């Protein structure tokens, strides 16, 4: 994302005085991104909207904006500083819809251009082909090198709406709604993107952070949508798309609505109920040593830990990833375990990090590993507690994700590590805190 923002800054300097809306339309013009569906909401592009774009950006812009999946490789996506991957075109379409809007609080085209058309088409393709051999959402993927990302490889068979498209769609909806507000003057496109994607947390962490930042994507998205509003928007987008683009996947209205309802239930669970989870490949985990023992779901317990070492909360993807690698190295090479012991780890950067995950038995709570998930918070919490937003990631979001997804029983019990093992974990201050949580026992 940083490279794209720098490219936009360069284009803005080569086209002085051009308003952000004109820059957005010029970027689409340069990439050749224009369809009857887009024109329905944003109008046709004209030759007057061409930008001055010097080499090598005149080749870079079409490549980075054109989204496509070629075999297992996804193009037109970028890695952000927070460790998530974003497709650029739904982001830019949302911003264009917001800047073009004059009917606040309505923003014509915001939902369909960013997300709901893509959801509708993906749902129908999945349910009307062979559901057993396809998926209707995702997948996520892995970069070849997180420090110099060039190639993004999907982690499974792609749907028509990958996780990067969903992330870009959520960002486009959030930022499009923001810039559409009356009297909201946006000086440059690049300044907005830089504020949103590159904000650095201070020692106060997420609790003191501005609301409009990418690592709060899901929190902000939850405020804009619910199941009923999405259902209405998905159905509407599909009908317009069929009419304008002659989409041929037709079904009777009853089956269509059932397909949409089923797809949206999965979408709401995965992207509204659940927190964003950074996969193992993104923090550069070493392989599991041996064969993992599979858990028998649903489990009955959630065990809360602190890492103690690393002792400081991690505030960036880079720092949290480094901490994850250090813990895995300690667990595998010093303790002789097969993998990092925890099921999941909560960073203070706004993300949950995948350890052994939902299905592999952990090594976190001696004698209890088959009965529950072990979730650790990075830091030493003897005298302080994690930020409220960090605790919410686990207490509310991860727990709801687990119960709604059939991984934890609905009446699960939360224990602190010290209740089962002779240890000070999860720290005196943090243990006092979790004693007040729902489900503590």
CSV table of C-alpha atoms in Angstrom, one decimal:
chain,number,residue,atom,x,y,z
A,1,UNK,CA,0.0,0.0,0.0
A,2,UNK,CA,2.9,2.4,0.7
A,3,UNK,CA,4.1,2.1,-2.9
A,4,UNK,CA,0.6,2.9,-4.2
A,5,UNK,CA,0.2,5.9,-1.9
A,6,UNK,CA,3.6,7.2,-3.1
A,7,UNK,CA,2.5,6.7,-6.7
A,8,UNK,CA,-0.7,8.7,-6.0
A,9,UNK,CA,1.4,11.5,-4.4
A,10,UNK,CA,3.6,11.6,-7.5
A,11,UNK,CA,0.6,11.7,-9.8
A,12,UNK,CA,-0.9,14.5,-7.7
A,13,UNK,CA,2.3,16.5,-8.0
A,14,UNK,CA,2.3,16.0,-11.8
A,15,UNK,CA,-1.3,17.2,-12.0
A,16,UNK,CA,-1.4,20.2,-9.7
A,17,UNK,CA,-4.7,21.6,-8.7
A,18,UNK,CA,-6.6,18.5,-9.6
A,19,UNK,CA,-9.4,17.6,-7.1
A,20,UNK,CA,-9.4,14.1,-5.5
A,21,UNK,CA,-12.5,13.1,-7.4
A,22,UNK,CA,-10.7,13.9,-10.7
A,23,UNK,CA,-7.7,11.9,-9.6
A,24,UNK,CA,-9.8,8.9,-8.8
A,25,UNK,CA,-11.5,9.0,-12.2
A,26,UNK,CA,-8.2,9.6,-13.9
A,27,UNK,CA,-6.7,6.5,-12.2
A,28,UNK,CA,-9.6,4.4,-13.4
A,29,UNK,CA,-9.2,5.9,-16.9
A,30,UNK,CA,-5.5,4.9,-16.9
A,31,UNK,CA,-6.3,1.4,-15.8
A,32,UNK,CA,-9.2,1.0,-18.3
A,33,UNK,CA,-11.6,0.1,-15.5
A,34,UNK,CA,-15.1,1.0,-16.7
A,35,UNK,CA,-18.2,-1.2,-17.1
A,36,UNK,CA,-21.9,-0.6,-17.6
A,37,UNK,CA,-22.4,-1.4,-13.9
A,38,UNK,CA,-19.9,1.2,-12.8
A,39,UNK,CA,-21.2,3.7,-15.3
A,40,UNK,CA,-24.8,3.3,-13.9
A,41,UNK,CA,-23.6,4.9,-10.7
A,42,UNK,CA,-20.6,7.0,-11.6
A,43,UNK,CA,-21.2,8.0,-15.2
A,44,UNK,CA,-18.9,7.3,-18.2
A,45,UNK,CA,-15.3,8.3,-18.3
A,46,UNK,CA,-14.2,10.8,-20.9
A,47,UNK,CA,-10.9,11.6,-22.6
A,48,UNK,CA,-10.8,14.9,-20.6
A,49,UNK,CA,-10.2,12.8,-17.5
A,50,UNK,CA,-6.8,11.5,-18.6
A,51,UNK,CA,-4.0,12.1,-16.1
A,52,UNK,CA,-0.3,13.0,-16.7
A,53,UNK,CA,1.3,9.8,-15.6
A,54,UNK,CA,5.0,9.4,-16.3
A,55,UNK,CA,7.0,6.2,-16.7
A,56,UNK,CA,7.2,3.8,-14.9
A,57,UNK,CA,3.9,4.7,-13.2
A,58,UNK,CA,2.0,4.5,-16.5
A,59,UNK,CA,2.7,0.7,-16.4
A,60,UNK,CA,2.4,0.3,-12.6
A,61,UNK,CA,-1.1,1.9,-12.3
A,62,UNK,CA,-2.9,-0.5,-14.6
A,63,UNK,CA,-1.2,-3.5,-13.1
A,64,UNK,CA,-1.9,-2.6,-9.5
A,65,UNK,CA,-5.5,-1.6,-10.1
A,66,UNK,CA,-6.6,-4.5,-12.3
A,67,UNK,CA,-8.0,-7.2,-10.1
A,68,UNK,CA,-7.9,-10.8,-11.3
A,69,UNK,CA,-7.1,-14.3,-10.2
A,70,UNK,CA,-4.8,-16.3,-12.4
A,71,UNK,CA,-4.7,-19.9,-11.2
A,72,UNK,CA,-3.9,-19.5,-7.5
A,73,UNK,CA,-2.3,-16.0,-7.8
A,74,UNK,CA,-4.3,-12.9,-7.0
A,75,UNK,CA,-3.4,-9.6,-8.7
A,76,UNK,CA,-4.5,-6.1,-8.1
A,77,UNK,CA,-4.0,-6.4,-4.4
A,78,UNK,CA,-1.6,-4.8,-2.0
A,79,UNK,CA,-0.2,-5.5,1.5
A,80,UNK,CA,-1.0,-2.8,4.1
A,81,UNK,CA,1.2,-1.9,7.1
A,82,UNK,CA,-1.3,-3.7,9.5
A,83,UNK,CA,-0.7,-7.0,7.8
A,84,UNK,CA,-3.9,-7.3,5.8
A,85,UNK,CA,-4.3,-7.5,2.1
A,86,UNK,CA,-6.6,-5.1,0.1
A,87,UNK,CA,-7.9,-5.1,-3.4
A,88,UNK,CA,-7.6,-1.5,-4.6
A,89,UNK,CA,-10.5,-1.1,-7.1
A,90,UNK,CA,-13.4,-1.5,-4.6
A,91,UNK,CA,-11.6,0.9,-2.3
A,92,UNK,CA,-11.3,3.5,-5.0
A,93,UNK,CA,-14.9,3.0,-6.3
A,94,UNK,CA,-16.2,3.6,-2.8
A,95,UNK,CA,-14.2,6.8,-2.5
A,96,UNK,CA,-15.4,8.0,-5.9
A,97,UNK,CA,-19.0,7.3,-5.0
A,98,UNK,CA,-18.6,9.2,-1.8
A,99,UNK,CA,-17.0,12.2,-3.4
A,100,UNK,CA,-19.6,12.3,-6.1
A,101,UNK,CA,-22.6,12.1,-3.8
A,102,UNK,CA,-24.7,15.1,-3.0
A,103,UNK,CA,-27.6,13.3,-1.2
A,104,UNK,CA,-26.2,12.7,2.3
A,105,UNK,CA,-26.9,10.5,4.2
A,106,UNK,CA,-27.6,8.4,1.1
A,107,UNK,CA,-24.5,7.7,-1.0
A,108,UNK,CA,-25.8,6.2,-4.3
A,109,UNK,CA,-23.7,3.3,-5.5
A,110,UNK,CA,-21.7,2.9,-2.3
A,111,UNK,CA,-22.8,-0.6,-1.4
A,112,UNK,CA,-22.9,-2.2,-4.8
A,113,UNK,CA,-19.7,-0.7,-6.1
A,114,UNK,CA,-17.7,-1.7,-3.0
A,115,UNK,CA,-19.1,-5.0,-1.9
A,116,UNK,CA,-22.7,-6.2,-2.5
A,117,UNK,CA,-22.5,-6.9,-6.2
A,118,UNK,CA,-19.4,-9.0,-5.7
A,119,UNK,CA,-21.1,-10.9,-2.8
A,120,UNK,CA,-24.2,-11.6,-4.9
A,121,UNK,CA,-22.4,-13.0,-7.9
A,122,UNK,CA,-20.1,-15.1,-5.7
A,123,UNK,CA,-23.0,-16.6,-3.7
A,124,UNK,CA,-25.0,-17.5,-6.8
A,125,UNK,CA,-22.0,-19.0,-8.6
A,126,UNK,CA,-21.2,-21.1,-5.5
A,127,UNK,CA,-24.7,-22.5,-4.9
A,128,UNK,CA,-25.6,-23.0,-8.6
A,129,UNK,CA,-22.4,-24.9,-9.5
A,130,UNK,CA,-21.2,-27.6,-7.1
A,131,UNK,CA,-21.2,-26.3,-3.5
A,132,UNK,CA,-19.1,-29.3,-2.4
A,133,UNK,CA,-16.2,-28.2,-4.7
A,134,UNK,CA,-16.4,-24.5,-4.4
A,135,UNK,CA,-16.5,-21.7,-1.7
A,136,UNK,CA,-18.6,-18.6,-1.7
A,137,UNK,CA,-16.3,-16.4,0.3
A,138,UNK,CA,-12.5,-16.0,0.3
A,139,UNK,CA,-10.0,-17.3,0.7
A,140,UNK,CA,-7.2,-15.3,2.2
A,141,UNK,CA,-3.6,-15.9,1.1
A,142,UNK,CA,0.1,-15.4,1.7
A,143,UNK,CA,2.7,-13.0,0.3
A,144,UNK,CA,6.0,-14.3,-1.0
A,145,UNK,CA,7.9,-11.8,1.3
A,146,UNK,CA,6.1,-9.5,3.7
A,147,UNK,CA,9.0,-7.1,3.6
A,148,UNK,CA,9.0,-6.8,-0.2
A,149,UNK,CA,5.6,-8.2,-1.3
A,150,UNK,CA,5.4,-9.1,-4.9
A,151,UNK,CA,3.3,-12.2,-5.4
A,152,UNK,CA,0.1,-13.1,-3.4
A,153,UNK,CA,-0.8,-16.7,-3.5
A,154,UNK,CA,-4.3,-17.7,-2.4
A,155,UNK,CA,-4.6,-20.4,0.3
A,156,UNK,CA,-7.3,-22.4,-1.5
A,157,UNK,CA,-9.8,-22.5,-4.4
A,158,UNK,CA,-10.9,-18.9,-5.0
A,159,UNK,CA,-14.5,-17.7,-4.9
A,160,UNK,CA,-15.5,-14.6,-6.9
A,161,UNK,CA,-15.1,-12.5,-3.7
A,162,UNK,CA,-11.7,-13.1,-2.1
A,163,UNK,CA,-10.8,-11.8,1.3
A,164,UNK,CA,-8.7,-9.0,-0.3
A,165,UNK,CA,-11.8,-7.9,-2.3
A,166,UNK,CA,-13.8,-8.0,0.9
A,167,UNK,CA,-11.2,-5.9,2.8
A,168,UNK,CA,-11.1,-3.4,-0.1
A,169,UNK,CA,-14.9,-3.3,-0.2
A,170,UNK,CA,-15.2,-2.6,3.6
A,171,UNK,CA,-12.5,0.1,3.3
A,172,UNK,CA,-14.3,1.6,0.3
A,173,UNK,CA,-17.6,1.7,2.1
A,174,UNK,CA,-16.1,3.2,5.3
A,175,UNK,CA,-14.1,5.9,3.6
A,176,UNK,CA,-16.7,6.5,0.9
A,177,UNK,CA,-19.3,7.2,3.7
A,178,UNK,CA,-16.7,9.4,5.4
A,179,UNK,CA,-15.9,11.7,2.5
A,180,UNK,CA,-19.5,12.0,1.5
A,181,UNK,CA,-20.4,13.9,4.7
A,182,UNK,CA,-21.5,17.6,4.1
A,183,UNK,CA,-18.7,20.1,4.5
A,184,UNK,CA,-16.1,17.4,4.5
A,185,UNK,CA,-13.3,18.9,2.4
A,186,UNK,CA,-10.7,16.3,1.2
A,187,UNK,CA,-7.5,18.1,0.2
A,188,UNK,CA,-5.7,15.2,-1.5
A,189,UNK,CA,-6.5,11.5,-2.0
A,190,UNK,CA,-3.0,10.5,-0.9
A,191,UNK,CA,-3.3,12.2,2.5
A,192,UNK,CA,-6.5,10.3,3.3
A,193,UNK,CA,-5.0,7.0,2.3
A,194,UNK,CA,-1.8,7.7,4.3
A,195,UNK,CA,-3.8,8.6,7.5
A,196,UNK,CA,-6.0,5.6,7.2
A,197,UNK,CA,-3.4,2.9,6.3
A,198,UNK,CA,-0.2,4.1,8.0
A,199,UNK,CA,-1.3,5.5,11.4
A,200,UNK,CA,1.2,4.5,14.1
A,201,UNK,CA,-0.1,3.7,17.6
A,202,UNK,CA,1.5,5.4,20.6
A,203,UNK,CA,2.0,3.8,24.0
A,204,UNK,CA,-1.7,4.3,24.8
A,205,UNK,CA,-2.5,1.8,22.0
A,206,UNK,CA,-5.8,1.4,20.3
A,207,UNK,CA,-7.8,3.0,23.0
A,208,UNK,CA,-6.3,6.4,22.2
A,209,UNK,CA,-6.2,5.8,18.4
A,210,UNK,CA,-8.4,7.8,15.9
A,211,UNK,CA,-11.4,5.9,14.8
A,212,UNK,CA,-10.7,6.1,11.0
A,213,UNK,CA,-7.8,3.7,10.6
A,214,UNK,CA,-7.5,0.4,8.8
A,215,UNK,CA,-6.8,-1.7,11.8
A,216,UNK,CA,-10.3,-0.8,13.1
A,217,UNK,CA,-11.9,-1.9,9.7
A,218,UNK,CA,-14.2,-4.5,11.1
A,219,UNK,CA,-15.3,-2.3,14.0
A,220,UNK,CA,-16.2,0.6,11.7
A,221,UNK,CA,-17.9,-1.8,9.2
A,222,UNK,CA,-20.1,-3.2,11.9
A,223,UNK,CA,-21.5,0.3,12.5
A,224,UNK,CA,-22.6,0.7,8.9
A,225,UNK,CA,-24.3,-2.6,8.1
A,226,UNK,CA,-26.4,-5.5,9.5
A,227,UNK,CA,-27.9,-8.6,8.0
A,228,UNK,CA,-31.1,-7.0,6.8
A,229,UNK,CA,-29.5,-4.0,5.2
A,230,UNK,CA,-26.9,-6.2,3.4
A,231,UNK,CA,-29.7,-8.5,2.2
A,232,UNK,CA,-31.6,-5.6,0.7
A,233,UNK,CA,-28.4,-4.2,-0.9
A,234,UNK,CA,-27.2,-7.5,-2.3
A,235,UNK,CA,-30.5,-8.3,-3.9
A,236,UNK,CA,-30.8,-4.8,-5.4
A,237,UNK,CA,-27.2,-4.9,-6.7
A,238,UNK,CA,-27.8,-8.3,-8.4
A,239,UNK,CA,-30.9,-7.2,-10.2
A,240,UNK,CA,-29.1,-4.1,-11.6
A,241,UNK,CA,-26.1,-6.1,-12.5
A,242,UNK,CA,-28.2,-8.7,-14.4
A,243,UNK,CA,-29.9,-6.0,-16.3
A,244,UNK,CA,-26.8,-4.0,-17.2
A,245,UNK,CA,-24.2,-6.7,-17.7
A,246,UNK,CA,-26.4,-9.4,-19.1
A,247,UNK,CA,-25.4,-11.7,-16.3
A,248,UNK,CA,-26.7,-15.2,-17.1
A,249,UNK,CA,-26.7,-17.1,-13.9
A,250,UNK,CA,-30.5,-17.1,-13.4
A,251,UNK,CA,-32.5,-18.9,-10.8
A,252,UNK,CA,-36.1,-18.6,-9.6
A,253,UNK,CA,-36.6,-15.9,-7.0
A,254,UNK,CA,-37.1,-18.3,-4.1
A,255,UNK,CA,-33.9,-20.2,-4.7
A,256,UNK,CA,-32.0,-16.9,-5.4
A,257,UNK,CA,-33.1,-15.5,-2.0
A,258,UNK,CA,-32.2,-18.7,-0.2
A,259,UNK,CA,-28.7,-18.6,-1.8
A,260,UNK,CA,-28.3,-15.0,-0.8
A,261,UNK,CA,-29.5,-15.6,2.8
A,262,UNK,CA,-27.2,-18.6,3.2
A,263,UNK,CA,-24.2,-16.7,1.8
A,264,UNK,CA,-24.9,-13.6,4.0
A,265,UNK,CA,-25.1,-15.7,7.2
A,266,UNK,CA,-21.6,-17.0,6.5
A,267,UNK,CA,-20.4,-13.5,5.6
A,268,UNK,CA,-21.9,-11.9,8.8
A,269,UNK,CA,-20.3,-14.6,10.9
A,270,UNK,CA,-16.9,-14.4,9.3
A,271,UNK,CA,-16.5,-10.7,8.8
A,272,UNK,CA,-18.8,-9.1,11.4
A,273,UNK,CA,-19.0,-11.5,14.3
A,274,UNK,CA,-15.4,-12.7,14.1
A,275,UNK,CA,-12.2,-10.6,14.6
A,276,UNK,CA,-9.6,-10.5,11.8
A,277,UNK,CA,-7.1,-13.2,12.3
A,278,UNK,CA,-3.6,-12.9,10.9
A,279,UNK,CA,-2.7,-16.4,9.5
A,280,UNK,CA,0.4,-18.3,10.3
A,281,UNK,CA,2.0,-17.6,6.9
A,282,UNK,CA,1.8,-13.9,7.4
A,283,UNK,CA,3.8,-13.9,10.6
A,284,UNK,CA,6.2,-16.4,9.0
A,285,UNK,CA,5.5,-19.4,11.2
A,286,UNK,CA,7.7,-22.5,11.0
A,287,UNK,CA,5.9,-25.7,10.1
A,288,UNK,CA,4.4,-27.9,12.8
A,289,UNK,CA,6.8,-30.6,13.8
A,290,UNK,CA,5.1,-34.0,13.4
A,291,UNK,CA,1.4,-34.6,13.1
A,292,UNK,CA,-1.0,-32.3,15.0
A,293,UNK,CA,-3.7,-33.9,17.2
A,294,UNK,CA,-7.1,-32.8,16.1
A,295,UNK,CA,-9.5,-31.3,18.6
A,296,UNK,CA,-13.0,-32.8,19.1
A,297,UNK,CA,-15.4,-29.8,18.8
A,298,UNK,CA,-17.1,-28.0,20.4
A,299,UNK,CA,-14.9,-27.4,23.3
A,300,UNK,CA,-16.0,-26.2,26.8
A,301,UNK,CA,-13.2,-23.9,28.0
A,302,UNK,CA,-11.3,-20.7,27.1
A,303,UNK,CA,-8.0,-20.4,29.0
A,304,UNK,CA,-6.6,-16.9,29.3
A,305,UNK,CA,-2.8,-16.4,29.4
A,306,UNK,CA,-0.3,-13.6,29.2
A,307,UNK,CA,3.1,-14.1,27.5
A,308,UNK,CA,5.1,-12.5,30.3
A,309,UNK,CA,8.0,-12.6,27.8
A,310,UNK,CA,7.7,-10.7,25.4
A,311,UNK,CA,6.8,-8.3,28.2
A,312,UNK,CA,5.7,-5.3,26.2
A,313,UNK,CA,2.4,-5.1,24.2
A,314,UNK,CA,3.1,-5.2,20.5
A,315,UNK,CA,1.6,-2.3,18.5
A,316,UNK,CA,2.5,-3.1,14.9
A,317,UNK,CA,2.2,-6.0,12.6
A,318,UNK,CA,6.0,-6.1,12.3
A,319,UNK,CA,6.5,-6.2,16.1
A,320,UNK,CA,3.7,-8.7,16.8
A,321,UNK,CA,5.0,-11.0,14.0
A,322,UNK,CA,8.5,-10.8,15.5
A,323,UNK,CA,7.0,-11.7,18.9
A,324,UNK,CA,5.1,-14.7,17.5
A,325,UNK,CA,8.3,-16.0,15.8
A,326,UNK,CA,10.2,-15.6,19.1
A,327,UNK,CA,7.6,-17.5,21.1
A,328,UNK,CA,7.4,-20.3,18.5
A,329,UNK,CA,11.2,-20.6,18.5
A,330,UNK,CA,11.2,-20.8,22.3
A,331,UNK,CA,8.4,-23.4,22.4
A,332,UNK,CA,9.8,-25.6,19.7
A,333,UNK,CA,13.6,-25.3,20.4
A,334,UNK,CA,13.8,-24.7,24.2
A,335,UNK,CA,10.7,-26.5,25.4
A,336,UNK,CA,10.8,-29.2,22.7
A,337,UNK,CA,7.1,-28.7,21.7
A,338,UNK,CA,5.8,-29.4,18.2
A,339,UNK,CA,4.7,-25.8,17.7
A,340,UNK,CA,3.8,-22.5,19.4
A,341,UNK,CA,1.7,-23.6,22.4
A,342,UNK,CA,-1.2,-21.2,22.1
A,343,UNK,CA,-4.3,-21.6,20.0
A,344,UNK,CA,-4.4,-17.8,19.4
A,345,UNK,CA,-2.5,-14.8,20.5
A,346,UNK,CA,-3.9,-11.3,20.9
A,347,UNK,CA,-1.7,-8.4,19.8
A,348,UNK,CA,-2.3,-4.8,20.9
A,349,UNK,CA,-2.3,-3.8,17.2
A,350,UNK,CA,-6.0,-4.7,16.7
A,351,UNK,CA,-5.5,-8.3,15.5
A,352,UNK,CA,-5.6,-11.8,16.7
A,353,UNK,CA,-2.7,-14.0,15.5
A,354,UNK,CA,-3.2,-17.6,14.6
A,355,UNK,CA,-1.2,-20.1,16.7
A,356,UNK,CA,-2.4,-23.7,16.5
A,357,UNK,CA,-5.8,-22.4,15.5
A,358,UNK,CA,-9.3,-23.8,15.8
A,359,UNK,CA,-8.5,-27.5,15.0
A,360,UNK,CA,-5.1,-28.4,16.4
A,361,UNK,CA,-4.7,-29.3,20.0
A,362,UNK,CA,-2.4,-26.8,21.8
A,363,UNK,CA,0.2,-27.0,24.6
A,364,UNK,CA,-1.0,-24.1,26.7
A,365,UNK,CA,-2.7,-25.4,29.9
A,366,UNK,CA,-1.2,-28.7,31.2
A,367,UNK,CA,-3.7,-31.5,31.5
A,368,UNK,CA,-6.5,-29.4,29.8
A,369,UNK,CA,-5.3,-28.9,26.2
A,370,UNK,CA,-8.0,-31.2,24.7
A,371,UNK,CA,-10.8,-29.4,26.6
A,372,UNK,CA,-10.3,-25.7,25.6
A,373,UNK,CA,-8.6,-23.1,23.6
A,374,UNK,CA,-5.5,-21.3,25.0
A,375,UNK,CA,-5.5,-17.6,24.1
A,376,UNK,CA,-2.5,-15.4,25.2
A,377,UNK,CA,-2.2,-11.7,25.3
A,378,UNK,CA,1.3,-10.4,24.4
A,379,UNK,CA,2.8,-8.6,27.4
A,380,UNK,CA,3.4,-8.8,31.1
A,381,UNK,CA,0.1,-8.0,33.0
A,382,UNK,CA,1.1,-8.4,36.6
A,383,UNK,CA,0.5,-4.7,37.3
A,384,UNK,CA,-1.5,-3.5,34.3
A,385,UNK,CA,-4.1,-4.8,31.9
A,386,UNK,CA,-4.3,-4.8,28.1
A,387,UNK,CA,-6.2,-2.0,26.3
A,388,UNK,CA,-10.0,-2.3,26.3
A,389,UNK,CA,-10.0,-2.8,22.5
A,390,UNK,CA,-7.5,-5.6,22.8
A,391,UNK,CA,-9.5,-7.4,25.5
A,392,UNK,CA,-12.6,-6.9,23.4
A,393,UNK,CA,-11.0,-8.8,20.6
A,394,UNK,CA,-11.0,-12.0,22.7
A,395,UNK,CA,-13.7,-11.4,25.4
A,396,UNK,CA,-16.4,-10.6,22.9
A,397,UNK,CA,-15.3,-11.1,19.3
A,398,UNK,CA,-13.2,-14.3,19.4
A,399,UNK,CA,-15.6,-15.8,21.9
A,400,UNK,CA,-18.6,-15.1,19.8
A,401,UNK,CA,-16.8,-16.3,16.7
A,402,UNK,CA,-16.1,-19.6,18.5
A,403,UNK,CA,-19.6,-20.1,19.8
A,404,UNK,CA,-21.4,-19.1,16.6
A,405,UNK,CA,-19.1,-21.3,14.6
A,406,UNK,CA,-19.6,-24.4,16.7
A,407,UNK,CA,-16.1,-24.4,18.2
A,408,UNK,CA,-17.1,-23.5,21.7
A,409,UNK,CA,-20.3,-24.6,23.5
A,410,UNK,CA,-22.6,-21.6,24.2
A,411,UNK,CA,-22.2,-22.0,28.0
A,412,UNK,CA,-18.4,-22.2,27.8
A,413,UNK,CA,-16.3,-21.3,30.9
A,414,UNK,CA,-13.4,-18.9,31.0
A,415,UNK,CA,-10.5,-19.8,33.3
A,416,UNK,CA,-7.2,-17.9,34.0
A,417,UNK,CA,-4.2,-20.1,33.6
A,418,UNK,CA,-3.4,-20.0,37.3
A,419,UNK,CA,-6.7,-21.7,38.2
A,420,UNK,CA,-5.4,-24.9,36.7
A,421,UNK,CA,-1.6,-24.7,37.0
A,422,UNK,CA,0.8,-23.4,39.6
A,423,UNK,CA,1.7,-20.1,37.9
A,424,UNK,CA,1.2,-16.4,38.1
A,425,UNK,CA,-0.2,-16.3,34.6
A,426,UNK,CA,-2.1,-14.3,33.3
A,427,UNK,CA,-0.7,-11.7,35.7
A,428,UNK,CA,-2.3,-10.4,38.9
A,429,UNK,CA,-3.9,-7.3,37.4
A,430,UNK,CA,-5.2,-9.1,34.4
A,431,UNK,CA,-6.5,-12.0,36.4
A,432,UNK,CA,-8.5,-9.6,38.6
A,433,UNK,CA,-9.9,-8.1,35.4
A,434,UNK,CA,-11.1,-11.4,33.8
A,435,UNK,CA,-12.8,-12.4,37.1
A,436,UNK,CA,-15.4,-9.9,36.1
A,437,UNK,CA,-15.9,-11.3,32.6
A,438,UNK,CA,-19.1,-13.1,31.5
A,439,UNK,CA,-18.4,-16.9,31.5
A,440,UNK,CA,-15.7,-16.7,34.1
A,441,UNK,CA,-15.8,-19.6,36.4
